[in-house]
Amino acid sequence: HYVYKGLLGVGGMGVVYKALNSYLDKVVAIKTLKGKRYNEKELLRFQQEGKLLAKLVHPNLVSVMDFGVNQAQEPYMVLEYLQGESLAEMLKDEGILDLDLALELTKQTAAGLAHAHSFGAVHRDIKPGNIMLTDIKDDNIAHCTVKIVDFGIAKLVDDGNSSQQGLTKPGEVFGSPLYMSPEQCLAASAVDPRSDVYSLAIVAYESLSGFLPYKAKSAIEMMDCHLYGTPTPFSQASTDFKVCTEVTNVLNKALAKEPEQRQQDIQEFGKKIQKDNKLFGN
């Protein structure tokens, strides 16, 4: 009863289509595994994403509506259809965001992640492409709703059961090199919610300055920067924010190599960067 309406996007593991639920006359998004062939681990990870999203009900998280297997034995996940654009698309068009908008998007993203973290889920792939801006009113992006998408490589921490056993092998690296935390780059290190703090700090840094905290020519070089490099101080990344020593400190703390030296949860980071809003100067 789902009628194909077009292709929405292709990711590393999945393909997302626009479809119409003919029973409800409602537009939805349908995510399937990429290609006709997939292994058992990919299927289990896909099922885990569906089960996780079914538990995570929050205004800033994409919601799952159904999960099943079609007649061709292909698993699919039905998600709410999001109208809008990704933060990656906006940054490509605009270059940088104004202060109020960047802080609002950071706050909403932090709120969605806090909810996921409360269920023991670490996203592990926070980047502009996975932050959707929806419900844009009167073409005014300042009034929009953030929706975090793609929990395909999310990790459950301290779940105390076998749901993830065998899904991750030692040495496997997950995430996007531009936004990965040092512990993700090491692969063998434990990853907890403070990894998402690091990634969101890079997104906030880029949104406000138009630059990344590190310069690298390849993915491997970028991962090396996350592990051993010194980030460019935020106050030096943009001439508009030369005097922002306090906000520079907030972002530098979130970009610490050791998780113990960062803000200890995403809510602390979100509150701190909002609190220091007044310290930004032009």
Tab-separated table of C-alpha atoms in Angstrom:
chain	number	residue	atom	x	y	z
A	1	HIS	CA	0.000	0.000	0.000
A	2	TYR	CA	3.030	2.301	-0.353
A	3	VAL	CA	3.190	4.082	-3.700
A	4	TYR	CA	6.637	5.159	-4.931
A	5	LYS	CA	6.986	8.938	-5.414
A	6	GLY	CA	10.725	9.458	-5.897
A	7	LEU	CA	14.238	9.066	-4.524
A	8	LEU	CA	15.146	11.213	-1.510
A	9	GLY	CA	18.734	10.181	-0.888
A	10	VAL	CA	21.417	7.513	-0.850
A	11	GLY	CA	23.734	6.978	2.116
A	12	GLY	CA	26.564	4.631	2.925
A	13	MET	CA	24.235	1.814	3.938
A	14	GLY	CA	20.698	2.825	3.018
A	15	VAL	CA	18.495	4.300	0.336
A	16	VAL	CA	15.569	6.575	1.218
A	17	TYR	CA	12.489	6.946	-0.987
A	18	LYS	CA	9.498	9.237	-0.912
A	19	ALA	CA	6.242	7.307	-0.901
A	20	LEU	CA	2.530	7.691	-0.353
A	21	ASN	CA	0.692	5.555	2.165
A	22	SER	CA	-2.424	4.939	0.066
A	23	TYR	CA	-4.432	3.774	3.082
A	24	LEU	CA	-3.897	7.005	5.007
A	25	ASP	CA	-3.214	9.349	2.066
A	26	LYS	CA	-0.035	10.382	3.888
A	27	VAL	CA	3.423	11.056	2.452
A	28	VAL	CA	6.199	9.113	4.187
A	29	ALA	CA	9.878	8.276	3.755
A	30	ILE	CA	10.903	4.647	3.302
A	31	LYS	CA	14.447	3.556	4.087
A	32	THR	CA	15.823	0.286	2.732
A	33	LEU	CA	19.236	-1.326	2.793
A	34	LYS	CA	21.424	-0.296	-0.116
A	35	GLY	CA	21.481	-2.843	-2.928
A	36	LYS	CA	19.911	-6.266	-3.124
A	37	ARG	CA	22.698	-7.974	-1.211
A	38	TYR	CA	23.398	-7.398	2.446
A	39	ASN	CA	24.902	-9.506	5.183
A	40	GLU	CA	23.395	-10.541	8.486
A	41	LYS	CA	25.279	-7.862	10.417
A	42	GLU	CA	23.903	-5.099	8.188
A	43	LEU	CA	20.396	-6.472	8.641
A	44	LEU	CA	20.757	-6.619	12.428
A	45	ARG	CA	22.088	-3.053	12.499
A	46	PHE	CA	19.155	-1.913	10.341
A	47	GLN	CA	16.684	-3.627	12.663
A	48	GLN	CA	18.403	-2.082	15.677
A	49	GLU	CA	17.990	1.390	14.133
A	50	GLY	CA	14.259	0.757	13.703
A	51	LYS	CA	13.793	-0.500	17.254
A	52	LEU	CA	15.828	2.386	18.661
A	53	LEU	CA	13.882	5.050	16.766
A	54	ALA	CA	10.613	3.490	17.885
A	55	LYS	CA	11.670	4.209	21.490
A	56	LEU	CA	13.008	7.706	20.848
A	57	VAL	CA	9.981	9.972	20.701
A	58	HIS	CA	11.143	13.588	20.703
A	59	PRO	CA	10.397	16.735	18.642
A	60	ASN	CA	14.028	16.910	17.487
A	61	LEU	CA	14.375	13.291	16.392
A	62	VAL	CA	12.971	11.706	13.242
A	63	SER	CA	10.245	9.216	14.150
A	64	VAL	CA	9.706	5.690	12.810
A	65	MET	CA	6.186	4.626	11.831
A	66	ASP	CA	6.615	1.020	10.684
A	67	PHE	CA	9.155	-1.711	9.985
A	68	GLY	CA	8.829	-4.801	7.859
A	69	VAL	CA	10.067	-7.030	5.040
A	70	ASN	CA	8.577	-6.813	1.546
A	71	GLN	CA	7.739	-9.647	-0.850
A	72	ALA	CA	11.287	-9.575	-2.226
A	73	GLN	CA	12.579	-10.227	1.299
A	74	GLU	CA	14.010	-6.716	1.531
A	75	PRO	CA	13.723	-5.017	4.950
A	76	TYR	CA	12.280	-1.523	5.047
A	77	MET	CA	11.651	1.183	7.615
A	78	VAL	CA	8.875	3.766	7.296
A	79	LEU	CA	9.824	7.189	8.679
A	80	GLU	CA	8.086	10.524	8.918
A	81	TYR	CA	8.597	12.571	5.763
A	82	LEU	CA	10.617	15.701	6.472
A	83	GLN	CA	10.101	18.790	4.366
A	84	GLY	CA	13.000	21.202	4.479
A	85	GLU	CA	16.739	21.059	3.946
A	86	SER	CA	19.775	19.761	5.766
A	87	LEU	CA	22.180	21.998	7.641
A	88	ALA	CA	24.813	20.880	5.126
A	89	GLU	CA	22.738	22.312	2.279
A	90	MET	CA	22.178	25.540	4.170
A	91	LEU	CA	25.876	25.985	4.937
A	92	LYS	CA	26.697	25.312	1.290
A	93	ASP	CA	24.277	28.066	0.233
A	94	GLU	CA	24.921	30.570	3.033
A	95	GLY	CA	28.516	29.901	4.071
A	96	ILE	CA	27.891	30.818	7.710
A	97	LEU	CA	24.837	31.332	9.909
A	98	ASP	CA	24.009	34.329	12.019
A	99	LEU	CA	24.528	33.998	15.741
A	100	ASP	CA	20.926	33.563	16.870
A	101	LEU	CA	20.153	30.918	14.251
A	102	ALA	CA	23.335	28.926	14.890
A	103	LEU	CA	22.683	28.915	18.629
A	104	GLU	CA	19.044	27.894	18.159
A	105	LEU	CA	19.982	24.974	15.899
A	106	THR	CA	22.712	23.891	18.318
A	107	LYS	CA	20.256	24.050	21.228
A	108	GLN	CA	17.645	21.939	19.428
A	109	THR	CA	20.231	19.393	18.280
A	110	ALA	CA	21.557	19.111	21.826
A	111	ALA	CA	18.003	18.555	23.105
A	112	GLY	CA	17.410	15.707	20.661
A	113	LEU	CA	20.744	14.104	21.500
A	114	ALA	CA	20.069	14.435	25.229
A	115	HIS	CA	16.895	12.413	24.764
A	116	ALA	CA	18.750	9.732	22.789
A	117	HIS	CA	21.511	9.643	25.392
A	118	SER	CA	18.916	9.131	28.141
A	119	PHE	CA	18.118	5.811	26.424
A	120	GLY	CA	21.805	4.906	26.280
A	121	ALA	CA	22.125	5.663	22.556
A	122	VAL	CA	25.154	7.456	21.087
A	123	HIS	CA	24.513	8.730	17.544
A	124	ARG	CA	28.185	8.546	16.396
A	125	ASP	CA	27.539	10.433	13.145
A	126	ILE	CA	26.492	13.973	14.051
A	127	LYS	CA	27.264	16.194	11.071
A	128	PRO	CA	25.432	18.903	9.085
A	129	GLY	CA	24.069	16.317	6.653
A	130	ASN	CA	22.262	14.506	9.476
A	131	ILE	CA	20.661	17.645	10.906
A	132	MET	CA	17.452	18.426	9.026
A	133	LEU	CA	15.750	21.822	9.251
A	134	THR	CA	11.992	21.383	8.931
A	135	ASP	CA	8.724	23.238	9.527
A	136	ILE	CA	10.172	26.414	8.047
A	137	LYS	CA	7.500	29.094	8.405
A	138	ASP	CA	7.052	31.889	5.852
A	139	ASP	CA	10.463	31.116	4.343
A	140	ASN	CA	12.015	32.222	7.634
A	141	ILE	CA	14.626	29.649	8.615
A	142	ALA	CA	14.895	31.259	12.061
A	143	HIS	CA	11.573	29.569	12.848
A	144	CYS	CA	12.280	25.939	12.096
A	145	THR	CA	12.476	22.586	13.841
A	146	VAL	CA	15.640	20.491	13.912
A	147	LYS	CA	15.256	16.784	13.215
A	148	ILE	CA	18.264	14.517	13.759
A	149	VAL	CA	18.297	11.661	11.240
A	150	ASP	CA	20.294	8.522	10.430
A	151	PHE	CA	20.774	6.462	13.572
A	152	GLY	CA	22.150	3.641	11.427
A	153	ILE	CA	25.464	3.476	13.273
A	154	ALA	CA	24.177	4.525	16.687
A	155	LYS	CA	25.651	2.578	19.570
A	156	LEU	CA	23.857	1.505	22.716
A	157	VAL	CA	26.026	1.839	25.797
A	158	ASP	CA	25.595	-0.082	29.035
A	159	ASP	CA	22.534	-1.890	27.712
A	160	GLY	CA	23.489	-5.068	29.532
A	161	ASN	CA	22.122	-7.404	26.891
A	162	SER	CA	23.276	-9.141	23.731
A	163	SER	CA	21.452	-6.875	21.270
A	164	GLN	CA	24.713	-5.456	19.940
A	165	GLN	CA	27.034	-8.368	20.416
A	166	GLY	CA	28.831	-9.106	17.160
A	167	LEU	CA	27.669	-5.908	15.450
A	168	THR	CA	31.009	-4.181	15.977
A	169	LYS	CA	34.387	-5.819	15.518
A	170	PRO	CA	37.645	-4.508	17.011
A	171	GLY	CA	39.266	-2.102	14.577
A	172	GLU	CA	36.044	-1.055	12.850
A	173	VAL	CA	35.689	2.707	12.439
A	174	PHE	CA	32.272	4.376	12.243
A	175	GLY	CA	31.440	8.005	11.542
A	176	SER	CA	32.346	10.832	9.188
A	177	PRO	CA	36.063	11.795	9.365
A	178	LEU	CA	35.403	15.573	9.398
A	179	TYR	CA	33.323	15.308	12.586
A	180	MET	CA	34.592	12.173	14.358
A	181	SER	CA	35.761	12.238	17.956
A	182	PRO	CA	39.280	11.023	18.774
A	183	GLU	CA	37.893	7.899	20.425
A	184	GLN	CA	35.988	7.059	17.239
A	185	CYS	CA	39.207	7.437	15.246
A	186	LEU	CA	40.970	4.985	17.557
A	187	ALA	CA	38.220	2.407	16.956
A	188	ALA	CA	39.328	0.286	19.920
A	189	SER	CA	38.328	2.997	22.408
A	190	ALA	CA	34.968	2.997	24.171
A	191	VAL	CA	32.496	5.547	22.776
A	192	ASP	CA	29.979	7.265	25.033
A	193	PRO	CA	27.717	10.372	24.778
A	194	ARG	CA	30.715	12.684	25.107
A	195	SER	CA	31.652	11.646	21.583
A	196	ASP	CA	28.491	13.388	20.312
A	197	VAL	CA	29.513	16.480	22.333
A	198	TYR	CA	32.741	16.636	20.316
A	199	SER	CA	30.944	16.235	16.975
A	200	LEU	CA	28.284	18.834	17.771
A	201	ALA	CA	30.998	21.302	18.803
A	202	ILE	CA	32.563	20.958	15.343
A	203	VAL	CA	29.158	21.532	13.729
A	204	ALA	CA	28.628	24.681	15.847
A	205	TYR	CA	32.157	25.895	15.060
A	206	GLU	CA	31.605	25.422	11.320
A	207	SER	CA	28.128	26.977	11.364
A	208	LEU	CA	29.447	30.182	12.946
A	209	SER	CA	32.813	30.534	11.207
A	210	GLY	CA	32.441	28.767	7.876
A	211	PHE	CA	35.541	26.707	8.664
A	212	LEU	CA	36.435	23.448	10.366
A	213	PRO	CA	38.745	23.522	13.397
A	214	TYR	CA	41.313	21.441	11.492
A	215	LYS	CA	42.748	21.633	7.989
A	216	ALA	CA	43.545	18.338	6.285
A	217	LYS	CA	43.936	17.037	2.750
A	218	SER	CA	42.531	13.545	3.295
A	219	ALA	CA	40.286	11.555	5.612
A	220	ILE	CA	43.296	9.851	7.211
A	221	GLU	CA	45.006	13.202	7.794
A	222	MET	CA	41.804	14.596	9.324
A	223	MET	CA	41.533	11.642	11.698
A	224	ASP	CA	45.144	12.235	12.682
A	225	CYS	CA	44.223	15.861	13.480
A	226	HIS	CA	41.393	14.698	15.735
A	227	LEU	CA	43.846	12.475	17.584
A	228	TYR	CA	46.893	14.722	17.843
A	229	GLY	CA	46.254	18.136	16.267
A	230	THR	CA	45.515	21.465	17.943
A	231	PRO	CA	42.253	23.053	16.749
A	232	THR	CA	42.382	26.595	15.429
A	233	PRO	CA	40.944	28.756	18.236
A	234	PHE	CA	37.429	29.790	17.351
A	235	SER	CA	38.307	33.465	17.878
A	236	GLN	CA	40.869	33.138	15.060
A	237	ALA	CA	38.594	31.261	12.667
A	238	SER	CA	36.494	34.316	11.827
A	239	THR	CA	37.293	38.011	12.028
A	240	ASP	CA	33.725	38.574	13.277
A	241	PHE	CA	34.490	36.777	16.543
A	242	LYS	CA	37.906	38.035	17.580
A	243	VAL	CA	36.882	38.876	21.155
A	244	CYS	CA	34.927	35.695	21.889
A	245	THR	CA	37.362	34.253	24.399
A	246	GLU	CA	34.646	32.674	26.538
A	247	VAL	CA	32.903	30.971	23.628
A	248	THR	CA	36.307	29.902	22.321
A	249	ASN	CA	36.850	28.255	25.704
A	250	VAL	CA	33.481	26.472	25.505
A	251	LEU	CA	34.263	25.052	22.071
A	252	ASN	CA	37.871	24.229	22.927
A	253	LYS	CA	36.708	22.301	25.987
A	254	ALA	CA	34.221	20.335	23.878
A	255	LEU	CA	37.045	19.554	21.426
A	256	ALA	CA	39.362	18.142	24.086
A	257	LYS	CA	41.098	14.920	23.081
A	258	GLU	CA	40.145	13.136	26.294
A	259	PRO	CA	36.384	12.744	26.954
A	260	GLU	CA	36.983	13.442	30.662
A	261	GLN	CA	38.137	16.982	29.791
A	262	ARG	CA	35.001	17.888	27.794
A	263	GLN	CA	31.590	18.958	29.064
A	264	GLN	CA	30.349	15.739	30.626
A	265	ASP	CA	27.006	15.624	28.849
A	266	ILE	CA	25.358	17.229	25.837
A	267	GLN	CA	23.001	19.273	28.029
A	268	GLU	CA	25.943	20.939	29.769
A	269	PHE	CA	27.412	21.878	26.389
A	270	GLY	CA	24.081	23.210	25.080
A	271	LYS	CA	23.439	25.286	28.200
A	272	LYS	CA	26.975	26.665	28.336
A	273	ILE	CA	27.071	27.854	24.736
A	274	GLN	CA	23.628	29.437	25.162
A	275	LYS	CA	24.689	31.094	28.416
A	276	ASP	CA	27.681	32.678	26.681
A	277	ASN	CA	25.576	34.044	23.842
A	278	LYS	CA	26.104	37.598	25.134
A	279	LEU	CA	29.859	37.163	24.848
A	280	PHE	CA	29.820	37.053	21.056
A	281	GLY	CA	30.962	40.301	19.515
A	282	ASN	CA	30.995	41.717	15.999
